[in-house]
Short mmCIF file of C-alpha atoms and ligand atoms in Angstrom, two decimals:
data_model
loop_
_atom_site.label_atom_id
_atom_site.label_comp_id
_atom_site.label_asym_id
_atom_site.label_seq_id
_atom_site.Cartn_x
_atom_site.Cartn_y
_atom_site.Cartn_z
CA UNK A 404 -7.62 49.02 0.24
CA UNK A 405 -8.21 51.83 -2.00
CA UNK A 406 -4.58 52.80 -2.14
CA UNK A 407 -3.47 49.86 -3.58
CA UNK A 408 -5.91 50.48 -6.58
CA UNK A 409 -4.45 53.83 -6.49
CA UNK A 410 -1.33 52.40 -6.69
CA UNK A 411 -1.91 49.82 -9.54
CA UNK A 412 -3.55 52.72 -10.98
CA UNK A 413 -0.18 54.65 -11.30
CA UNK A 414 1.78 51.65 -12.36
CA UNK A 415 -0.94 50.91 -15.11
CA UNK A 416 -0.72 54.34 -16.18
CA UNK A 417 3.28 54.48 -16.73
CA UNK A 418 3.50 51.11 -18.20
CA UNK A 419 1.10 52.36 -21.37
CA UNK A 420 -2.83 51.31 -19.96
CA UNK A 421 -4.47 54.70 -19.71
CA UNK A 422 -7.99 52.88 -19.83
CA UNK A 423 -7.00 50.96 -16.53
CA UNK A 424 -5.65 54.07 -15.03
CA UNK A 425 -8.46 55.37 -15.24
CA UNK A 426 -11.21 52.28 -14.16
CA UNK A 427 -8.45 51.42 -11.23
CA UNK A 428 -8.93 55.16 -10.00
CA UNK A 429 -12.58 54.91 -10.41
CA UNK A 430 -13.30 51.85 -8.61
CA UNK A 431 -10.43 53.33 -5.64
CA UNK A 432 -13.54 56.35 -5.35
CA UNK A 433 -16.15 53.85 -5.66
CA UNK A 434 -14.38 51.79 -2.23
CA UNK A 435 -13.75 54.81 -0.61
CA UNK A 436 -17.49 55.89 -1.00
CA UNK A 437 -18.39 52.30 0.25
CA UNK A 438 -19.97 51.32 -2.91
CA UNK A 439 -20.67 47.81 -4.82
CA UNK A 440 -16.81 47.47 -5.18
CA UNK A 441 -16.49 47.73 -1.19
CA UNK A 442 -19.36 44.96 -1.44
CA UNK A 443 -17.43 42.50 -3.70
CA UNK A 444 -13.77 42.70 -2.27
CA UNK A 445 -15.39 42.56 1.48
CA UNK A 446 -13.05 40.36 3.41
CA UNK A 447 -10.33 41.11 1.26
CA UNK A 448 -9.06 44.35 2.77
CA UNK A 449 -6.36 43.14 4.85
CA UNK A 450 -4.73 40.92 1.11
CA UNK A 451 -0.95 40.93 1.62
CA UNK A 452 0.18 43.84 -1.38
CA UNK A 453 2.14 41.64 -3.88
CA UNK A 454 -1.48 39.43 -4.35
CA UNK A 455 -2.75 42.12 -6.47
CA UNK A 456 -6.27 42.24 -5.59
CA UNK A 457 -6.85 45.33 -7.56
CA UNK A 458 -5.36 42.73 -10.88
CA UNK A 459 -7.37 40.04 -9.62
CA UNK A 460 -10.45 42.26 -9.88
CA UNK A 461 -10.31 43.41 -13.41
CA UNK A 462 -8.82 40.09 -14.39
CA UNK A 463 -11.68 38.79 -13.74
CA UNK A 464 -13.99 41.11 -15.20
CA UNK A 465 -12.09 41.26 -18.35
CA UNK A 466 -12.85 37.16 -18.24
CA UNK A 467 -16.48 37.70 -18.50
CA UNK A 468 -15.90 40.58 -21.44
CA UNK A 469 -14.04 37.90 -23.37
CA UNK A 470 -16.64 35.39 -22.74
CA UNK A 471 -19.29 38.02 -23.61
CA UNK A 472 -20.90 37.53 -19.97
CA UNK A 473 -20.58 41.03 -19.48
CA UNK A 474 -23.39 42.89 -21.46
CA UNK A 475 -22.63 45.79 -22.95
CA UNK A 476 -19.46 46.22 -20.85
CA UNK A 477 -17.75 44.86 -23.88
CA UNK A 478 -18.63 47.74 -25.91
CA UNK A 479 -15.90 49.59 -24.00
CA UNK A 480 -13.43 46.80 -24.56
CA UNK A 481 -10.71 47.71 -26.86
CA UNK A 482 -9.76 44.01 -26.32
CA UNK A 483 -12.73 42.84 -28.26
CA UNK A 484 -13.38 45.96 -30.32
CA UNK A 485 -14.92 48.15 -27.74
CA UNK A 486 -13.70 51.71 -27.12
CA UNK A 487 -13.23 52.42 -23.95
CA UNK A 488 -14.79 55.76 -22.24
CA UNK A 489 -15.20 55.66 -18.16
CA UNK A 490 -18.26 57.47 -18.62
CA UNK A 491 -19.79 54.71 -20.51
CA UNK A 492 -18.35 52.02 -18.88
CA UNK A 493 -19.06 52.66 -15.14
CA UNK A 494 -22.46 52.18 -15.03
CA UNK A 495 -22.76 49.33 -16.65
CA UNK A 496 -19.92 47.90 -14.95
CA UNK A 497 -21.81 48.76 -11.39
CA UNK A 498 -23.92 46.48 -12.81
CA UNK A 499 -22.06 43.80 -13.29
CA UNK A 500 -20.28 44.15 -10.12
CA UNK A 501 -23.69 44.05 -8.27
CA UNK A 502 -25.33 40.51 -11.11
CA UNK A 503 -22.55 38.78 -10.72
CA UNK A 504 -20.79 40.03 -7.75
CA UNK A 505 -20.50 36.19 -6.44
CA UNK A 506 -18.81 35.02 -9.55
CA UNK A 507 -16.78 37.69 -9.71
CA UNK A 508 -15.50 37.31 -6.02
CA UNK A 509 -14.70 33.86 -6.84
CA UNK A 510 -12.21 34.74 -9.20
CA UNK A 511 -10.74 37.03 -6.93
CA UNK A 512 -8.84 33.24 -5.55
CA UNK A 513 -6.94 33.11 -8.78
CA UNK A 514 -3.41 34.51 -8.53
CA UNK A 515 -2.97 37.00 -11.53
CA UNK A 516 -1.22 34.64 -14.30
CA UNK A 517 0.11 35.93 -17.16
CA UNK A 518 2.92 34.80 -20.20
CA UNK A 519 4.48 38.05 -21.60
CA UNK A 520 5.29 37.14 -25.14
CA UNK A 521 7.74 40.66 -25.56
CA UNK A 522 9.96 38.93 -23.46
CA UNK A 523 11.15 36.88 -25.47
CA UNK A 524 12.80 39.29 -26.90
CA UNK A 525 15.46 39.76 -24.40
CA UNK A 526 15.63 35.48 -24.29
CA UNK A 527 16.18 35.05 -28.17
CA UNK A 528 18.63 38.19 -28.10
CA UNK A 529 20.21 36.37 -24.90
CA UNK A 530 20.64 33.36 -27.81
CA UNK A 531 21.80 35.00 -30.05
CA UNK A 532 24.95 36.43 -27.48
CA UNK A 533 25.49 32.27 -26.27
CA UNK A 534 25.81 32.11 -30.67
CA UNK A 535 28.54 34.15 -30.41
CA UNK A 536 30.68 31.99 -28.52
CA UNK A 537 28.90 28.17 -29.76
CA UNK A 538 27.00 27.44 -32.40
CA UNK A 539 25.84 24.20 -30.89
CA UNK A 540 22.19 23.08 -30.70
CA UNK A 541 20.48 23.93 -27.85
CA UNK A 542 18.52 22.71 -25.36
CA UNK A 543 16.24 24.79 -23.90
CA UNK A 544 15.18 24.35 -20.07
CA UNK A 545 12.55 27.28 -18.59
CA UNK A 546 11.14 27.80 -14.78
CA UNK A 547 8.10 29.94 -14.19
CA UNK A 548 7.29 29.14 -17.77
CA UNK A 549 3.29 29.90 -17.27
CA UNK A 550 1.75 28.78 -20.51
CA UNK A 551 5.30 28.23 -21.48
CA UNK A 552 4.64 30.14 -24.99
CA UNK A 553 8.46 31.83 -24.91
CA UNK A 554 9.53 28.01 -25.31
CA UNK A 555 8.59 28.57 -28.58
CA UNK A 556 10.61 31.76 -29.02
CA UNK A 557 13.13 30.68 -31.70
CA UNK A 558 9.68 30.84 -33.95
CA UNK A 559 8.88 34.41 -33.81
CA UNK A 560 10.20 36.61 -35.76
CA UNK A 561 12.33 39.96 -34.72
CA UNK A 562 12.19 42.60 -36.66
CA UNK A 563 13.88 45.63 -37.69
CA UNK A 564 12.55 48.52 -39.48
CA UNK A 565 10.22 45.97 -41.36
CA UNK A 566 12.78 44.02 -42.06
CA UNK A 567 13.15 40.14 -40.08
CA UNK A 568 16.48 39.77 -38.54
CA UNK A 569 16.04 36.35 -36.73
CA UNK A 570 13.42 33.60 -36.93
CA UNK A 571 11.22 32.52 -39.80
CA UNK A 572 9.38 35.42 -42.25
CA UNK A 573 6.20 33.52 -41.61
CA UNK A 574 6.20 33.23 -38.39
CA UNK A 575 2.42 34.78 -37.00
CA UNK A 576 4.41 36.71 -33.67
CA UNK A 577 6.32 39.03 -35.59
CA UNK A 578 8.49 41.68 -32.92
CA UNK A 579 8.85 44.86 -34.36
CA UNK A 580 11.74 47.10 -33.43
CA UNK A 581 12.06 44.64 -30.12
CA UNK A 582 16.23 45.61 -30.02
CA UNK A 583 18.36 48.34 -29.73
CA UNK A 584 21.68 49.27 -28.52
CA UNK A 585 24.61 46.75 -29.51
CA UNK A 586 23.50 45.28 -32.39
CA UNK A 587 22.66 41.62 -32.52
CA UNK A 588 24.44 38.75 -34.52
CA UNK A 589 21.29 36.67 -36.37
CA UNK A 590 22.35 33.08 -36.04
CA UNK A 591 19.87 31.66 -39.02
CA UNK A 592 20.46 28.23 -38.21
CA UNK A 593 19.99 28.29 -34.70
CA UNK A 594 18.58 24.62 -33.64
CA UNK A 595 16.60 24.45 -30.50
CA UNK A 596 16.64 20.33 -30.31
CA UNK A 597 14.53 20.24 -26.82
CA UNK A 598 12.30 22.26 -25.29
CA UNK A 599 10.59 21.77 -21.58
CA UNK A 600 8.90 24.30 -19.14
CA UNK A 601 7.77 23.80 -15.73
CA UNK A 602 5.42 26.18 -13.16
CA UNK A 603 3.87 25.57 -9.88
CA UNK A 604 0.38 26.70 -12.02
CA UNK A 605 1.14 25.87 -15.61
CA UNK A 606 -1.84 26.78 -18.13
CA UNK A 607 -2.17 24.64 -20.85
CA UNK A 608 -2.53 27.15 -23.53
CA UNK A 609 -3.82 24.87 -25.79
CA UNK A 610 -7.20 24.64 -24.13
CA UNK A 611 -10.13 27.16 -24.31
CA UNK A 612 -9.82 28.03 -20.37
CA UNK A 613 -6.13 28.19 -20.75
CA UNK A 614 -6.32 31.09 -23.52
CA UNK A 615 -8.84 32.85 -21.56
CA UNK A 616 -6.90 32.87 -18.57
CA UNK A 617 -3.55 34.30 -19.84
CA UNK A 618 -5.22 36.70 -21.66
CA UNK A 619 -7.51 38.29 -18.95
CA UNK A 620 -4.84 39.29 -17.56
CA UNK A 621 -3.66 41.43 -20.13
CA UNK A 622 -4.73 44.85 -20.36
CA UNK A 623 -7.33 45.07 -22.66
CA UNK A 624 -6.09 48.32 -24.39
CA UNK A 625 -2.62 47.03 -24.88
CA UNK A 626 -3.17 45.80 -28.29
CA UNK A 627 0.20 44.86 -29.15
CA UNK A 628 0.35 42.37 -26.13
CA UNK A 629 -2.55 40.96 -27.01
CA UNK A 630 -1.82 40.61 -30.12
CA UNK A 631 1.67 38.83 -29.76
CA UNK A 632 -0.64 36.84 -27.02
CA UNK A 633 -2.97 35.53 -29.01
CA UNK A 634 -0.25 34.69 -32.44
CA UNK A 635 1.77 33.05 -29.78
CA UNK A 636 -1.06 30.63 -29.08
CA UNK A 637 -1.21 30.18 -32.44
CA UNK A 638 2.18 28.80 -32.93
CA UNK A 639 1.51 26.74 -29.83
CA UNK A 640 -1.36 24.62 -31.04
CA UNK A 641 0.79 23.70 -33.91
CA UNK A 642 4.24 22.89 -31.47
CA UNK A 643 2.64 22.42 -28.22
CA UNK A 644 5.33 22.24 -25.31
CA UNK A 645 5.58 20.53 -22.25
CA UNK A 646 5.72 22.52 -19.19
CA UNK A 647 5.94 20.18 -15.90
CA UNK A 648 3.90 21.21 -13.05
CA UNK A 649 6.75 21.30 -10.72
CA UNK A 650 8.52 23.84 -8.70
CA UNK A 651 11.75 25.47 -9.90
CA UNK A 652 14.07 23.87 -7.40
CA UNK A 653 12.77 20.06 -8.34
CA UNK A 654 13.17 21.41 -11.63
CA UNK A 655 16.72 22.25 -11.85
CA UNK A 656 17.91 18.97 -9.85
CA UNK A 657 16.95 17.07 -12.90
CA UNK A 658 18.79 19.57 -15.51
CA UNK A 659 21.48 17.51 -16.92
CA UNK A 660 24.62 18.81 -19.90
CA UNK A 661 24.50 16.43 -23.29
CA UNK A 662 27.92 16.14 -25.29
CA UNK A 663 27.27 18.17 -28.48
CA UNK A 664 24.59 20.86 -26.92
CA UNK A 665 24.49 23.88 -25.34
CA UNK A 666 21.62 23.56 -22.61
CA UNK A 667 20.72 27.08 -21.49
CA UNK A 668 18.45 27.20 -18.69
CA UNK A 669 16.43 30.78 -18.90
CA UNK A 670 13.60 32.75 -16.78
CA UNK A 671 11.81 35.65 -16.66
CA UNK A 672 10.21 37.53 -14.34
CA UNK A 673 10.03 35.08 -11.93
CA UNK A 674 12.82 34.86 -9.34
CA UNK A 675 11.09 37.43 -7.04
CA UNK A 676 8.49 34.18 -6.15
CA UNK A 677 11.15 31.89 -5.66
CA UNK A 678 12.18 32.23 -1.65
CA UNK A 679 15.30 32.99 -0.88
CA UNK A 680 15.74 29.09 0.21
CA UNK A 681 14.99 28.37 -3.26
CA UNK A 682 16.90 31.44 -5.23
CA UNK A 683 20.20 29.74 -3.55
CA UNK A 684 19.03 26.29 -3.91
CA UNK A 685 18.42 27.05 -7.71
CA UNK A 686 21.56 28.90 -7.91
CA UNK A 687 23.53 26.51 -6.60
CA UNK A 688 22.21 23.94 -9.30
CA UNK A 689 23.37 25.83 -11.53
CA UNK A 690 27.00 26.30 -10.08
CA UNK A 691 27.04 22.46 -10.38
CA UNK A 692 26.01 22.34 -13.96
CA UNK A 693 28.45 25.32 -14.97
CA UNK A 694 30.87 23.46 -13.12
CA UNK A 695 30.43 20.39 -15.48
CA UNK A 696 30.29 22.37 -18.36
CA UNK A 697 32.54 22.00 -20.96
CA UNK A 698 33.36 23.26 -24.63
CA UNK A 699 31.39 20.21 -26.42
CA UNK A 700 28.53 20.88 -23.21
CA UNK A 701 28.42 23.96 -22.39
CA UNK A 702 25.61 25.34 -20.45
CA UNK A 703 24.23 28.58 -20.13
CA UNK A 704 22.06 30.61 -16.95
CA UNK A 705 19.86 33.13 -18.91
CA UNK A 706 17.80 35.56 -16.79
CA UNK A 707 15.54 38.35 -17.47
CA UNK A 708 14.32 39.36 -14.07
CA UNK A 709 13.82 43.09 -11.67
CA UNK A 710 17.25 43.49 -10.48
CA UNK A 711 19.58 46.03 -8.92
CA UNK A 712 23.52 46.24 -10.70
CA UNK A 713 24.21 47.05 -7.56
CA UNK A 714 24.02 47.14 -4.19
CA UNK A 715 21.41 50.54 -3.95
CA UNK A 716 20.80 50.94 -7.77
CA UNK A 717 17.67 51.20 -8.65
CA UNK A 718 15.52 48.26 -9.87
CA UNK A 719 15.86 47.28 -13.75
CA UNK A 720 14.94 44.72 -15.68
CA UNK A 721 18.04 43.22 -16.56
CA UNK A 722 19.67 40.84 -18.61
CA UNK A 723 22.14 38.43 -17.20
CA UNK A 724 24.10 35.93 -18.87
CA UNK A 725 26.51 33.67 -17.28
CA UNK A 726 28.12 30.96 -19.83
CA UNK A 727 30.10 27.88 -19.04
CA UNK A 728 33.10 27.22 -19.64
CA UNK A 729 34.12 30.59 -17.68
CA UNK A 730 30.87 31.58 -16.21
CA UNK A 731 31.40 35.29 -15.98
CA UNK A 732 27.98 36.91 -15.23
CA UNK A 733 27.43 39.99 -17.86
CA UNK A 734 24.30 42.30 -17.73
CA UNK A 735 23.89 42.10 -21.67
CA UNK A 736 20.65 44.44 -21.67
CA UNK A 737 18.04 45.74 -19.85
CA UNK A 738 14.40 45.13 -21.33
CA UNK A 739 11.35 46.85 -21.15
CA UNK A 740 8.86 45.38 -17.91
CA UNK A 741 6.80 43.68 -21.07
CA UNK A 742 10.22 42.79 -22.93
CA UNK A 743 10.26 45.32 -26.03
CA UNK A 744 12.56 46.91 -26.44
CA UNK A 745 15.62 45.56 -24.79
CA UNK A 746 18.40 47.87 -25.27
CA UNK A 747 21.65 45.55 -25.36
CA UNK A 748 25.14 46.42 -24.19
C1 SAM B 1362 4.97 36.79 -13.67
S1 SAM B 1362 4.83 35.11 -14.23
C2 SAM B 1362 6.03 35.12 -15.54
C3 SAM B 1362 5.77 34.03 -16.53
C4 SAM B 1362 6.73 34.02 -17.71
N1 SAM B 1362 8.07 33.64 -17.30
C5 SAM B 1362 6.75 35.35 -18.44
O1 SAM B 1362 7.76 36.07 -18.36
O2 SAM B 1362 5.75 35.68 -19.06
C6 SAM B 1362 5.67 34.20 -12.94
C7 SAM B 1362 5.46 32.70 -13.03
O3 SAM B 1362 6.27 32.06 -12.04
C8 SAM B 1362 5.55 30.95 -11.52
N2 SAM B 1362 6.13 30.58 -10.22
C9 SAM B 1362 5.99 31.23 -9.05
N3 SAM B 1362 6.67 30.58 -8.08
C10 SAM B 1362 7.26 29.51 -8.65
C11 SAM B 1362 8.10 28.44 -8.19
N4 SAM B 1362 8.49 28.38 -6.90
N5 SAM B 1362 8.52 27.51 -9.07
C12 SAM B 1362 8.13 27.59 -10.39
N6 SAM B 1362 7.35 28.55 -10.87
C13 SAM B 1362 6.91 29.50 -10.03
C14 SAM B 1362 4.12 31.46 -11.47
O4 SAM B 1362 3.19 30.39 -11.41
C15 SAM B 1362 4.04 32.25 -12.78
O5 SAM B 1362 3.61 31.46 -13.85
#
């Protein structure tokens, strides 16, 4: 069990979260040595790898910080003005593992859930490329939407080198130097004329539990995320979206083209949940809808998801675009795991 904190431990440190590099290597020692965090995750040792018990630990820890449940653990949350120091923190969070180590074992039931706001960097850039070709309104369709906040996207604003290259001034998420590479066409009257999510676990982040939720799972020195988390709710409570508790495949069956729109159906980080039963199922939907397509419909398959460019590559978060009429599928960029940058081609 320990290596998987190990692991996570690695991964946090390379994707920018030196603070849970260093708690995820601390509590690894503390299971190998049999202590309180051996206690709580008892019965968990055999977890399948991608349910990422080590996340679902100090998810649920960083739930009780926000909540201020957990004493002076806060004081080492960056997250809600602590500074972190291991030293400090380890003791105290011994503590909390061994006050409220029932609590905290039932949260270790709740699958990791998170709504990377970054991202939609590489979904609005993806836009911008289907503006090349039609200027039409769009309709915007999502699976694995979470909290469906990136519905919203077309209300941040991107920015570069202070200045705002797409989507209102005012806007409160404001994505600073979020492209590179080929640079992008602003389309300033870009209309997104319907918007609708759907998950298998939406969070309604328009509700108390549902902010706390999506952002426990961010790492709590990763101020930037958290702070594009917590603007995007912000633009949320004032243009809530629906996002249908549904699974992708039921989803896409009820996707349908309108004369006069472009409907783009986009995801991100997602497809590796979907079963392979389901990745043809939903791929197949969408051969039928490009198939319909036409150039006063056309429809659009936007992905930002782990892939390979080919067989043996190595894994990159890529940006696909395939756009009907024609339907030729482009890598247009490759983002950043948390969406900023994204370096287009
Ligand atoms: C890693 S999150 C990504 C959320 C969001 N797209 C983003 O980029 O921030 C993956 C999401 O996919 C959802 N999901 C997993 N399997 C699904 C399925 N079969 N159908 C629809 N959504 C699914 C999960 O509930 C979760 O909200």
């Amino acid at each position: 069990m320990s290596r998987r904190f190990r692991d996570q431990a690695e991964a946090c440190a390379s994707l920018g979260s030196p603070m849970y590099a260093e708690l995820l290597g601390r509590l690894a020692d503390d299971i190998d040595a049999r202590g309180v965090t051996a206690e709580v995750l008892a019965g968990h040792e055999d977890d399948p790898g991608p349910s990422a018990l080590a996340l679902r630990l100090v998810g649920t820890v960083h739930r009780l910080v926000l909540e201020r449940r957990a004493g002076d653990l806060a004081t080492c949350y960056p997250s809600v003005g602590g500074t972190w120091d291991l030293a400090t923190a380890w003791p105290l969070l011994q503590r909390l593992l061994r006050e409220r180590g029932a609590e905290i074992r039932a949260g270790l039931e709740s699958a990791p859930q998170t709504n990377e706001i970054g991202r939609a960097a590489a979904l609005t850039g993806g836009l911008l490329r289907i503006g090349e070709v039609h200027r039409l309104p769009v309709r915007l369709r999502e699976i694995g939407s979470s909290g469906g906040l990136n519905l919203n996207a077309d209300r941040f604003a991107y920015l570069d080198d202070g200045r705002v290259v797409q989507g209102p001034g005012h806007s409160p998420v404001r994505l600073e130097d979020c492209w590179r590479g080929r640079p992008v066409v602003p389309w300033p009257d870009l209309a997104v004329v319907e918007r609708l999510g759907s998950d298998l676990a939406p969070v309604d982040a328009t509700t108390t539990d549902g902010r706390l939720t999506l952002t426990s799972y961010v790492w709590p020195d990763q101020r930037e995320r958290l702070e594009r988390l917590r603007a995007a709710f912000a633009v949320a409570a004032e243009h809530p979206v629906e996002v249908r508790p549904v699974d992708a495949v039921s989803f896409v069956r009820d996707v349908e083209l309108r004369e006069g729109t472009t409907t783009v159906l986009w995801h991100s980080v997602m497809w590796q949940y979907l079963t392979k039963e389901d990745q043809a199922a939903v791929t197949a939907r969408v051969e039928t809808l490009g198939a319909a397509a036409t150039e006063r419909s056309p429809f659009a398959h936007l992905a930002a998801e782990p892939a390979r460019r080919t067989p043996g590559a190595a894994h990159e978060f890529l940006v696909v675009l395939r756009l009907w009429p024609g339907g030729e599928r482009r890598v247009i960029g490759v983002m950043a795991p948390h969406g900023v940058p994204t370096t287009w081609e």
